[in-house]
PDB file of C-alpha atoms in Angstrom:
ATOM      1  CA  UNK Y   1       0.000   0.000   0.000  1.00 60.00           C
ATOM      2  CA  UNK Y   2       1.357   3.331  -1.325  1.00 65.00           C
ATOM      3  CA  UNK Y   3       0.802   5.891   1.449  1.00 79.00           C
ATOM      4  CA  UNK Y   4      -2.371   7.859   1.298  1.00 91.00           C
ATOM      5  CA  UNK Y   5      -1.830  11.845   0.328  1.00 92.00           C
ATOM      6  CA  UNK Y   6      -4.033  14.664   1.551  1.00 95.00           C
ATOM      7  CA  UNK Y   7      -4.857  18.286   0.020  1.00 96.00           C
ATOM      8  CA  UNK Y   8      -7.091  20.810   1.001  1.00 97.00           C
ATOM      9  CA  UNK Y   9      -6.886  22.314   4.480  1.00 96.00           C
ATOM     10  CA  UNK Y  10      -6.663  25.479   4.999  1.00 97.00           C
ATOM     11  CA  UNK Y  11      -7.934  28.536   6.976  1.00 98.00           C
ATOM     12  CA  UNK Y  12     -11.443  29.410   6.542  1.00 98.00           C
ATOM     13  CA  UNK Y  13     -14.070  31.396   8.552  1.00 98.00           C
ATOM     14  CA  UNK Y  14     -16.898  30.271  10.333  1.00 98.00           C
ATOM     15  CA  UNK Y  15     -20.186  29.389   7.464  1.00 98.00           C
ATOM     16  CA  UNK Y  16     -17.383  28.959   4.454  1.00 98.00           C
ATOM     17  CA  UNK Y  17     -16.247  25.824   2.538  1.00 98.00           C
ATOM     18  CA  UNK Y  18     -13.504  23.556   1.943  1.00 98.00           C
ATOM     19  CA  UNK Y  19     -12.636  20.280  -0.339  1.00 98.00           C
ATOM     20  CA  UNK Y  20     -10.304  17.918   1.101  1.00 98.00           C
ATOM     21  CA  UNK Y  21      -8.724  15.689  -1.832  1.00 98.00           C
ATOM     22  CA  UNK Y  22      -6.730  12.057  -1.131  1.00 97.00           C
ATOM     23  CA  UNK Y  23      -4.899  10.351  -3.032  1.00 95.00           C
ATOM     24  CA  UNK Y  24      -4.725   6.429  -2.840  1.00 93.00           C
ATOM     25  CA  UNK Y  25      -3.636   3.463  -4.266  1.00 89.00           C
ATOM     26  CA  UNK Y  26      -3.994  -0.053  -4.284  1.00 87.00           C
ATOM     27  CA  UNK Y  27      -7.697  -1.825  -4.045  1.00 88.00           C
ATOM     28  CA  UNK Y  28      -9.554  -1.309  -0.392  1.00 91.00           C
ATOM     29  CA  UNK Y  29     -13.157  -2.478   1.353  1.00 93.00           C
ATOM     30  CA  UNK Y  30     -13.509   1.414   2.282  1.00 94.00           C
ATOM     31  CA  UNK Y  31     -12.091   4.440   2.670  1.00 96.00           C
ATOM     32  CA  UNK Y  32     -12.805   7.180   5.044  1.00 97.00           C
ATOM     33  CA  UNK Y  33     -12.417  10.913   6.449  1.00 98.00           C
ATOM     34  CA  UNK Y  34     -11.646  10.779  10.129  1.00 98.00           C
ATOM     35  CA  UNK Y  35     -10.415  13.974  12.511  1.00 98.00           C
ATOM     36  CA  UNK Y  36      -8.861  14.635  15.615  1.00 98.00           C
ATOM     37  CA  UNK Y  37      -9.109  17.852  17.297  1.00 97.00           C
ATOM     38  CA  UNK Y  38      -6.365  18.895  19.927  1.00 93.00           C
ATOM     39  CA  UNK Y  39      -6.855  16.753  22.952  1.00 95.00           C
ATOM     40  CA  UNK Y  40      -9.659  14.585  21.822  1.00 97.00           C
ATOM     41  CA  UNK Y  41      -9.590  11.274  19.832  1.00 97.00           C
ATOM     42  CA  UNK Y  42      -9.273  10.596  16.273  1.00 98.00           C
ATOM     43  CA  UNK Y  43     -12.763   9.967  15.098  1.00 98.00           C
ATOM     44  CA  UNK Y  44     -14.854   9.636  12.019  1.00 98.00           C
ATOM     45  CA  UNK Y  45     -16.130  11.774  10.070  1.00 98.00           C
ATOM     46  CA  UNK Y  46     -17.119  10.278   7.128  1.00 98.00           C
ATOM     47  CA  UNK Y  47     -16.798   6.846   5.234  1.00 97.00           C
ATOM     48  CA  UNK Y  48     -18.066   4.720   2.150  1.00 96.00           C
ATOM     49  CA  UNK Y  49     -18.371   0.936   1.262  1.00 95.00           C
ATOM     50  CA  UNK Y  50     -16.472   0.517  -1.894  1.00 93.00           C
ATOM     51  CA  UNK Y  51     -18.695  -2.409  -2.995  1.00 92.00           C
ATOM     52  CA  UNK Y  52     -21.846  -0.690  -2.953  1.00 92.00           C
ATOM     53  CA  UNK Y  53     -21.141   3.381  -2.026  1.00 93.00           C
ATOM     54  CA  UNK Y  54     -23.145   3.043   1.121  1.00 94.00           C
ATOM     55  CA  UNK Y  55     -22.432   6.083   3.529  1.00 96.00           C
ATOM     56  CA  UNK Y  56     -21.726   6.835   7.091  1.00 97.00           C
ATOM     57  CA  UNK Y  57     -21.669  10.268   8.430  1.00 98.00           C
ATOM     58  CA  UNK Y  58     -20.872  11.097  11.647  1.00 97.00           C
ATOM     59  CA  UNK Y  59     -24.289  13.079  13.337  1.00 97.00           C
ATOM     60  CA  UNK Y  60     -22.553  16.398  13.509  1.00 96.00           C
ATOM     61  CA  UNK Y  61     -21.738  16.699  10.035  1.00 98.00           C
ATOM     62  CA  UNK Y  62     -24.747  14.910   8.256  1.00 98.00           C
ATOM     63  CA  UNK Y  63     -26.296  17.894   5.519  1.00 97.00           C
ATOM     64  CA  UNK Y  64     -22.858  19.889   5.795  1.00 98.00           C
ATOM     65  CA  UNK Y  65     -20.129  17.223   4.854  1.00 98.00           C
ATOM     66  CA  UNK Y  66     -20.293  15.057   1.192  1.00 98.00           C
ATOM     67  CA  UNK Y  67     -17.971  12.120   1.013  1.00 98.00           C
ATOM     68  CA  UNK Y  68     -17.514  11.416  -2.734  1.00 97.00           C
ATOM     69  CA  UNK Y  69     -14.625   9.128  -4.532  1.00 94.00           C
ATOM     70  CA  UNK Y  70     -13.170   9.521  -8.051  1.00 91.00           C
ATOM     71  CA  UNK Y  71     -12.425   5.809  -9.054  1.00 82.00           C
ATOM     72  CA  UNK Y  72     -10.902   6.724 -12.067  1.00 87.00           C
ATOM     73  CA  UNK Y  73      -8.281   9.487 -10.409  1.00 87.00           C
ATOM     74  CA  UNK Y  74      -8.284   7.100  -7.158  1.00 92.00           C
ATOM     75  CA  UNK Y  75      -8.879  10.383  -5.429  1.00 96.00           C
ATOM     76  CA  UNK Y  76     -11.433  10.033  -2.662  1.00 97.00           C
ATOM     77  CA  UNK Y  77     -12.941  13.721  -1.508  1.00 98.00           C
ATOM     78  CA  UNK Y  78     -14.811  15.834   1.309  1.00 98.00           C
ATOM     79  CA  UNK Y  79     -16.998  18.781   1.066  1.00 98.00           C
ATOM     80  CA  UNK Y  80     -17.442  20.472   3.506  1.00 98.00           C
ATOM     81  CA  UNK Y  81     -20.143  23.232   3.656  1.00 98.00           C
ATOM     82  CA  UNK Y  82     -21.058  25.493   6.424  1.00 98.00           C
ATOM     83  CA  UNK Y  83     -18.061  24.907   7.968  1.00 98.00           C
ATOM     84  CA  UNK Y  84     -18.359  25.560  12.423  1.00 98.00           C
ATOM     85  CA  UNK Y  85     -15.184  26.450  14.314  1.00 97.00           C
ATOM     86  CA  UNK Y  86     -15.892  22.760  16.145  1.00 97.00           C
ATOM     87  CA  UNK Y  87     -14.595  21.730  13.281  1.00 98.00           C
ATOM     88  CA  UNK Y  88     -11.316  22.519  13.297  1.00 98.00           C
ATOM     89  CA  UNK Y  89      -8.908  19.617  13.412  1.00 98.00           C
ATOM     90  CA  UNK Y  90      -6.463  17.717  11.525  1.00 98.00           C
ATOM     91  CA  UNK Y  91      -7.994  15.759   8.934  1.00 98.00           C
ATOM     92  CA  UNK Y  92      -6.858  11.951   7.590  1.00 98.00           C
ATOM     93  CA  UNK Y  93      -8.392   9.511   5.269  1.00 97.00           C
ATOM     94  CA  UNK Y  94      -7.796   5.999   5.329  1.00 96.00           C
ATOM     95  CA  UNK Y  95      -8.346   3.307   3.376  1.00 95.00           C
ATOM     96  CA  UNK Y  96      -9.854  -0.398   4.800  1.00 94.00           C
ATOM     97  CA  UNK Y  97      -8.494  -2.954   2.588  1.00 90.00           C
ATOM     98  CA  UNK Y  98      -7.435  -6.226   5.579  1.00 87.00           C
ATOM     99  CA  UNK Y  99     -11.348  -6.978   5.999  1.00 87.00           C
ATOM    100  CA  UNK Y 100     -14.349  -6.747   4.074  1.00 86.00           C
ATOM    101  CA  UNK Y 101     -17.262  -4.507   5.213  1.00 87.00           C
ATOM    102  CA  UNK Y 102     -20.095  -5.936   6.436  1.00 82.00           C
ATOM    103  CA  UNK Y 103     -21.620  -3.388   8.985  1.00 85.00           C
ATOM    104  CA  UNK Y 104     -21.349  -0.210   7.475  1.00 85.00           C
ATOM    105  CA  UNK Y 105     -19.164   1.916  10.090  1.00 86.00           C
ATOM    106  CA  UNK Y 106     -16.533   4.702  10.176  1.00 95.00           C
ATOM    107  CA  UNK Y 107     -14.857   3.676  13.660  1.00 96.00           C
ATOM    108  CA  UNK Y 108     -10.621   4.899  12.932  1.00 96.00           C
ATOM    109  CA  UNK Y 109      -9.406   1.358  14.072  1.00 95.00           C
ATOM    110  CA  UNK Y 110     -11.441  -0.625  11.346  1.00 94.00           C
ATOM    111  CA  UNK Y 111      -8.991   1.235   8.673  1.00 95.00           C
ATOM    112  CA  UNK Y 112      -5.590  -0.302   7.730  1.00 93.00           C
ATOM    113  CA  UNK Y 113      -4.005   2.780   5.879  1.00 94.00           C
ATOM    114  CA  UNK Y 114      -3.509   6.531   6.880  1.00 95.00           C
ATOM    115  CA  UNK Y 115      -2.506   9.968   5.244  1.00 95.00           C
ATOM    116  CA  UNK Y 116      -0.412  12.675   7.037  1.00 95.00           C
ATOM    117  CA  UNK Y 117      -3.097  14.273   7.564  1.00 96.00           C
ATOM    118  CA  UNK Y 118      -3.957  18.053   6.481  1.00 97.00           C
ATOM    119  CA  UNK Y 119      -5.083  20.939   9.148  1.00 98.00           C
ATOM    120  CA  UNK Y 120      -8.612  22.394   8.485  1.00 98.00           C
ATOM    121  CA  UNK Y 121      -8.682  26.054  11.089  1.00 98.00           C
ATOM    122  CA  UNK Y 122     -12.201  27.609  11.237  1.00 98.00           C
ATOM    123  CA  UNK Y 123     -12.219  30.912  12.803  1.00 97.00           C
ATOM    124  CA  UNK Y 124     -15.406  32.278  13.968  1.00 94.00           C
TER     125      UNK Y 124
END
């Protein structure tokens, strides 16, 4: 597996947007948008079932994030709209590809591969 590679953070105020862009490689069960916010766990964000495109957003995001995958570019994306300053954090995706998918999830150690990450600020 060829190490995932994340675009896209940036600075951005409070109600703006931002597209987060990762690059990946190899075949996978998933792939997913996770975050981790100074002191706090990494968690998920947002994930999709390769086989079938099923979803998984996390609650606070659902109507402001889209997870969306390029299968041709093997670039796997996230929109993010209204953006809130609790959403500030690093973000990584990650690919699943040890284990098949059967309960659709987006729980960080369920994923096998991991970006850098990128830093998404949102100032209010």
């Amino acid at each position: 597996q060829v190490p995932l590679a994340e675009s896209g953070g940036g600075l951005v105020q409070a109600g703006g947007s931002l597209r987060l862009s990762c690059d990946f490689s190899g075949s996978n069960y998933g792939l997913g948008w996770f975050r981790q916010a100074p002191g706090k766990e990494r968690e998920g964000v947002a994930c999709v079932r390769t086989s079938d495109g099923s979803t998984y957003y996390a609650d606070d995001v659902k109507g402001r994030f889209t997870i969306s995958r390029d299968g041709a570019k093997n670039t796997l994306y996230l929109q993010m709209n209204n953006l809130e300053p609790e959403d500030t954090a690093v973000y990584y995706c990650a690919t699943r590809w040890m284990y098949s998918i059967v309960t659709m999830s987006c729980e960080p150690y369920e994923y096998d591969s991991w970006g850098q990450g990128t830093q998404v600020t949102v100032s209010s």
